[in-house]
C-alpha cells in the first residue's frame, strides 16, 4: 500500500516506540498536571509540529546530510542537550522552592520550571524540545526506510503514510497523558512533598536526557 511493506510489523514497532518515555511526553505530562487540559494540548501541538518538521526533513534527505556532516550534527546536538539541561535546572530550582515553602497553602508549580502565573509558552517549548534532537532525524531515516519498497515510484508518499500513522498513535498516547496529568494535579496540590518530589524526579530525568544526547 503506497509503497509501504510489512505494515503490521511497522504498527507494532511504532506502538513500542511511542510508549517509551522521552522528553516530549514527559514535558506534555508536566504541563497538563500543572496547567490543565488546554495547556497540555498546546504542548502536544508543539510536539506534533516538531515531529512533522523532522519527518519532512527525513523525507527530503536531511538525515543523510547530518550523517555526512559531523560538525553540523555536533552543533545541533550541543544546542539540544543544552536546552534540555536548562529545562532540568529550572525544574530543580522550582522543586527547591517547593521544599522551602511546602507548608504554604498557596498553590505551587508541580513539575515545571516557572511559577504557575508565569508565561511558559508550552507550544514553543515543546516545539524546541522536538526540533533540537538530531538523533530523531537519524532514527526516523533508519527506521522508515525499512518499511519502504525501494522499487516504488513515489517514496515520498510512503514516508507520508508512515509519518501519519506515527503521528496518530502519538496523538492518542499524549491525550492519555494529558488527562492523566490533570488527575495527578489534584493529588499534587494536596501534597506539597509529593509535588516537590515529582519536580525533582522530572529534573533528574531531563538531565539524563541531556547527558545521553550530549554523549551520543
CSV table of C-alpha atoms in Angstrom, one decimal:
chain,number,residue,atom,x,y,z
A,1,UNK,CA,0.0,0.0,0.0
A,2,UNK,CA,1.6,3.2,-1.2
A,3,UNK,CA,5.0,1.5,-1.2
A,4,UNK,CA,4.8,0.5,2.5
A,5,UNK,CA,5.9,-3.0,3.2
A,6,UNK,CA,5.0,-5.2,6.3
A,7,UNK,CA,2.6,-2.6,7.8
A,8,UNK,CA,1.6,-4.8,10.8
A,9,UNK,CA,5.2,-5.1,11.9
A,10,UNK,CA,5.5,-1.3,11.5
A,11,UNK,CA,2.4,-0.7,13.6
A,12,UNK,CA,3.7,-3.0,16.4
A,13,UNK,CA,7.1,-1.2,16.4
A,14,UNK,CA,5.6,2.3,16.4
A,15,UNK,CA,3.4,1.4,19.4
A,16,UNK,CA,6.5,0.3,21.4
A,17,UNK,CA,8.4,3.5,20.3
A,18,UNK,CA,5.6,5.8,21.2
A,19,UNK,CA,5.2,4.2,24.7
A,20,UNK,CA,8.9,4.7,25.5
A,21,UNK,CA,9.3,7.7,27.9
A,22,UNK,CA,11.1,10.6,26.4
A,23,UNK,CA,11.5,14.4,26.9
A,24,UNK,CA,8.5,15.2,24.7
A,25,UNK,CA,6.0,13.0,26.5
A,26,UNK,CA,7.4,14.0,29.9
A,27,UNK,CA,7.0,17.7,29.2
A,28,UNK,CA,3.4,17.3,28.0
A,29,UNK,CA,2.5,15.4,31.1
A,30,UNK,CA,4.2,18.1,33.2
A,31,UNK,CA,2.3,20.9,31.6
A,32,UNK,CA,-1.0,19.1,31.8
A,33,UNK,CA,-0.5,18.3,35.5
A,34,UNK,CA,0.2,21.9,36.3
A,35,UNK,CA,-2.0,23.9,33.9
A,36,UNK,CA,-4.8,21.6,32.7
A,37,UNK,CA,-6.0,20.0,29.5
A,38,UNK,CA,-5.9,23.1,27.3
A,39,UNK,CA,-2.3,23.9,28.1
A,40,UNK,CA,-1.4,20.3,27.8
A,41,UNK,CA,-2.8,20.1,24.3
A,42,UNK,CA,-0.8,23.3,23.4
A,43,UNK,CA,2.4,21.4,24.4
A,44,UNK,CA,1.2,18.4,22.5
A,45,UNK,CA,0.7,20.5,19.4
A,46,UNK,CA,4.3,21.7,19.7
A,47,UNK,CA,5.4,18.0,19.7
A,48,UNK,CA,3.2,17.3,16.7
A,49,UNK,CA,4.6,20.3,14.8
A,50,UNK,CA,8.2,19.4,15.7
A,51,UNK,CA,7.7,15.8,14.7
A,52,UNK,CA,6.1,16.8,11.4
A,53,UNK,CA,9.1,19.0,10.6
A,54,UNK,CA,11.5,16.2,11.4
A,55,UNK,CA,9.6,13.7,9.3
A,56,UNK,CA,9.5,16.2,6.4
A,57,UNK,CA,13.3,16.7,6.7
A,58,UNK,CA,13.8,13.0,6.8
A,59,UNK,CA,11.8,12.5,3.6
A,60,UNK,CA,14.0,15.1,1.7
A,61,UNK,CA,17.2,13.6,3.0
A,62,UNK,CA,18.2,15.7,5.9
A,63,UNK,CA,19.2,12.6,7.8
A,64,UNK,CA,21.8,11.8,5.2
A,65,UNK,CA,23.1,15.4,5.5
A,66,UNK,CA,23.6,15.1,9.2
A,67,UNK,CA,25.3,11.7,8.8
A,68,UNK,CA,27.7,13.2,6.2
A,69,UNK,CA,28.5,16.3,8.3
A,70,UNK,CA,29.7,15.5,11.8
A,71,UNK,CA,30.2,19.2,12.5
A,72,UNK,CA,26.5,20.0,11.8
A,73,UNK,CA,25.4,17.1,13.9
A,74,UNK,CA,27.6,18.2,16.8
A,75,UNK,CA,26.3,21.8,16.7
A,76,UNK,CA,22.6,20.7,16.7
A,77,UNK,CA,23.3,18.1,19.4
A,78,UNK,CA,25.0,20.6,21.7
A,79,UNK,CA,22.1,23.0,21.4
A,80,UNK,CA,19.6,20.3,22.1
A,81,UNK,CA,21.5,18.9,25.1
A,82,UNK,CA,21.9,22.5,26.4
A,83,UNK,CA,18.2,23.2,26.1
A,84,UNK,CA,17.2,20.0,27.9
A,85,UNK,CA,19.7,20.8,30.6
A,86,UNK,CA,18.3,24.3,31.0
A,87,UNK,CA,14.8,22.8,31.5
A,88,UNK,CA,16.2,20.4,34.1
A,89,UNK,CA,17.9,23.1,36.1
A,90,UNK,CA,14.6,25.1,36.1
A,91,UNK,CA,12.7,22.2,37.3
A,92,UNK,CA,15.1,21.6,40.2
A,93,UNK,CA,15.0,25.2,41.2
A,94,UNK,CA,11.2,25.0,41.3
A,95,UNK,CA,11.5,21.8,43.4
A,96,UNK,CA,13.8,23.5,45.8
A,97,UNK,CA,11.4,26.4,46.2
A,98,UNK,CA,8.6,24.0,46.9
A,99,UNK,CA,10.6,22.2,49.6
A,100,UNK,CA,11.2,25.5,51.3
A,101,UNK,CA,7.6,26.6,51.2
A,102,UNK,CA,5.7,23.3,51.3
A,103,UNK,CA,3.7,24.5,54.3
A,104,UNK,CA,2.4,27.5,52.4
A,105,UNK,CA,-1.3,26.9,51.3
A,106,UNK,CA,-0.7,28.9,48.1
A,107,UNK,CA,-0.6,26.6,45.0
A,108,UNK,CA,2.9,25.9,43.7
A,109,UNK,CA,4.1,24.6,40.4
A,110,UNK,CA,4.1,20.9,40.2
A,111,UNK,CA,6.7,19.7,37.6
A,112,UNK,CA,7.9,22.8,35.7
A,113,UNK,CA,10.5,25.4,36.0
A,114,UNK,CA,8.3,28.5,36.4
A,115,UNK,CA,5.6,29.7,38.7
A,116,UNK,CA,2.0,28.9,37.6
A,117,UNK,CA,1.3,32.5,36.7
A,118,UNK,CA,4.4,32.9,34.5
A,119,UNK,CA,4.3,32.8,30.8
A,120,UNK,CA,5.6,29.4,30.0
A,121,UNK,CA,4.6,29.1,26.3
A,122,UNK,CA,4.1,25.3,26.3
A,123,UNK,CA,3.8,25.1,22.5
A,124,UNK,CA,7.1,26.9,21.8
A,125,UNK,CA,9.0,24.9,24.4
A,126,UNK,CA,7.6,21.6,23.3
A,127,UNK,CA,8.5,22.5,19.7
A,128,UNK,CA,12.1,23.3,20.6
A,129,UNK,CA,12.5,20.1,22.6
A,130,UNK,CA,11.4,18.2,19.5
A,131,UNK,CA,13.5,20.1,17.0
A,132,UNK,CA,16.7,20.2,19.0
A,133,UNK,CA,17.2,16.5,18.7
A,134,UNK,CA,19.2,15.5,15.7
A,135,UNK,CA,19.1,11.8,16.8
A,136,UNK,CA,15.3,11.9,15.9
A,137,UNK,CA,16.1,12.6,12.2
A,138,UNK,CA,18.7,9.9,12.1
A,139,UNK,CA,16.3,7.5,13.8
A,140,UNK,CA,13.4,8.3,11.6
A,141,UNK,CA,15.5,7.9,8.5
A,142,UNK,CA,16.9,4.5,9.5
A,143,UNK,CA,13.5,3.3,10.8
A,144,UNK,CA,11.3,4.4,8.0
A,145,UNK,CA,13.4,3.0,5.1
A,146,UNK,CA,13.0,-0.5,6.5
A,147,UNK,CA,9.3,-0.3,5.5
A,148,UNK,CA,9.6,1.5,2.2
A,149,UNK,CA,9.6,-0.5,-1.0
A,150,UNK,CA,12.8,0.6,-2.9
A,151,UNK,CA,11.0,-0.1,-6.2
A,152,UNK,CA,8.0,2.2,-5.5
A,153,UNK,CA,7.9,5.2,-7.9
A,154,UNK,CA,6.8,7.7,-5.2
A,155,UNK,CA,8.7,7.1,-2.0
A,156,UNK,CA,7.6,10.5,-0.6
A,157,UNK,CA,4.1,9.1,-0.3
A,158,UNK,CA,5.4,6.1,1.6
A,159,UNK,CA,7.2,8.4,4.1
A,160,UNK,CA,4.0,10.4,4.4
A,161,UNK,CA,1.9,7.4,5.2
A,162,UNK,CA,4.4,6.1,7.8
A,163,UNK,CA,4.7,9.5,9.4
A,164,UNK,CA,0.9,10.0,9.5
A,165,UNK,CA,0.4,6.6,11.3
A,166,UNK,CA,3.1,7.5,13.8
A,167,UNK,CA,1.5,11.0,14.4
A,168,UNK,CA,-1.9,9.5,15.0
A,169,UNK,CA,-0.6,7.0,17.6
A,170,UNK,CA,1.4,9.7,19.2
A,171,UNK,CA,-1.7,11.9,19.5
A,172,UNK,CA,-3.6,9.1,21.2
A,173,UNK,CA,-0.8,8.4,23.7
A,174,UNK,CA,-0.3,12.1,24.5
A,175,UNK,CA,-4.0,12.5,25.0
A,176,UNK,CA,-3.9,9.8,27.7
A,177,UNK,CA,-1.0,11.6,29.4
A,178,UNK,CA,-2.8,14.9,29.3
A,179,UNK,CA,-6.0,13.6,31.0
A,180,UNK,CA,-3.9,11.6,33.4
A,181,UNK,CA,-1.9,14.7,34.2
A,182,UNK,CA,-5.0,16.6,35.2
A,183,UNK,CA,-5.9,13.8,37.6
A,184,UNK,CA,-2.4,13.9,39.1
A,185,UNK,CA,-2.5,17.6,39.6
A,186,UNK,CA,-5.2,17.3,42.3
A,187,UNK,CA,-3.1,14.9,44.4
A,188,UNK,CA,0.0,17.2,43.9
A,189,UNK,CA,-1.9,20.2,45.1
A,190,UNK,CA,-2.9,18.4,48.3
A,191,UNK,CA,0.6,17.0,49.0
A,192,UNK,CA,3.4,19.5,48.6
A,193,UNK,CA,6.1,17.0,49.4
A,194,UNK,CA,4.7,14.8,46.5
A,195,UNK,CA,4.8,17.8,44.2
A,196,UNK,CA,8.4,18.7,45.1
A,197,UNK,CA,9.5,15.1,44.8
A,198,UNK,CA,7.9,14.8,41.3
A,199,UNK,CA,9.5,18.0,40.2
A,200,UNK,CA,12.9,16.8,41.4
A,201,UNK,CA,12.4,13.5,39.6
A,202,UNK,CA,11.5,15.2,36.4
A,203,UNK,CA,14.5,17.5,36.6
A,204,UNK,CA,16.8,14.5,37.1
A,205,UNK,CA,15.2,12.7,34.2
A,206,UNK,CA,15.7,15.7,31.9
A,207,UNK,CA,19.3,15.9,33.0
A,208,UNK,CA,19.6,12.3,31.9
A,209,UNK,CA,18.1,13.1,28.5
A,210,UNK,CA,20.6,15.9,28.1
A,211,UNK,CA,23.6,13.9,29.1
A,212,UNK,CA,22.5,11.0,26.8
A,213,UNK,CA,22.1,13.3,23.9
A,214,UNK,CA,25.4,15.1,24.5
A,215,UNK,CA,27.3,11.8,24.9
A,216,UNK,CA,25.8,10.2,21.7
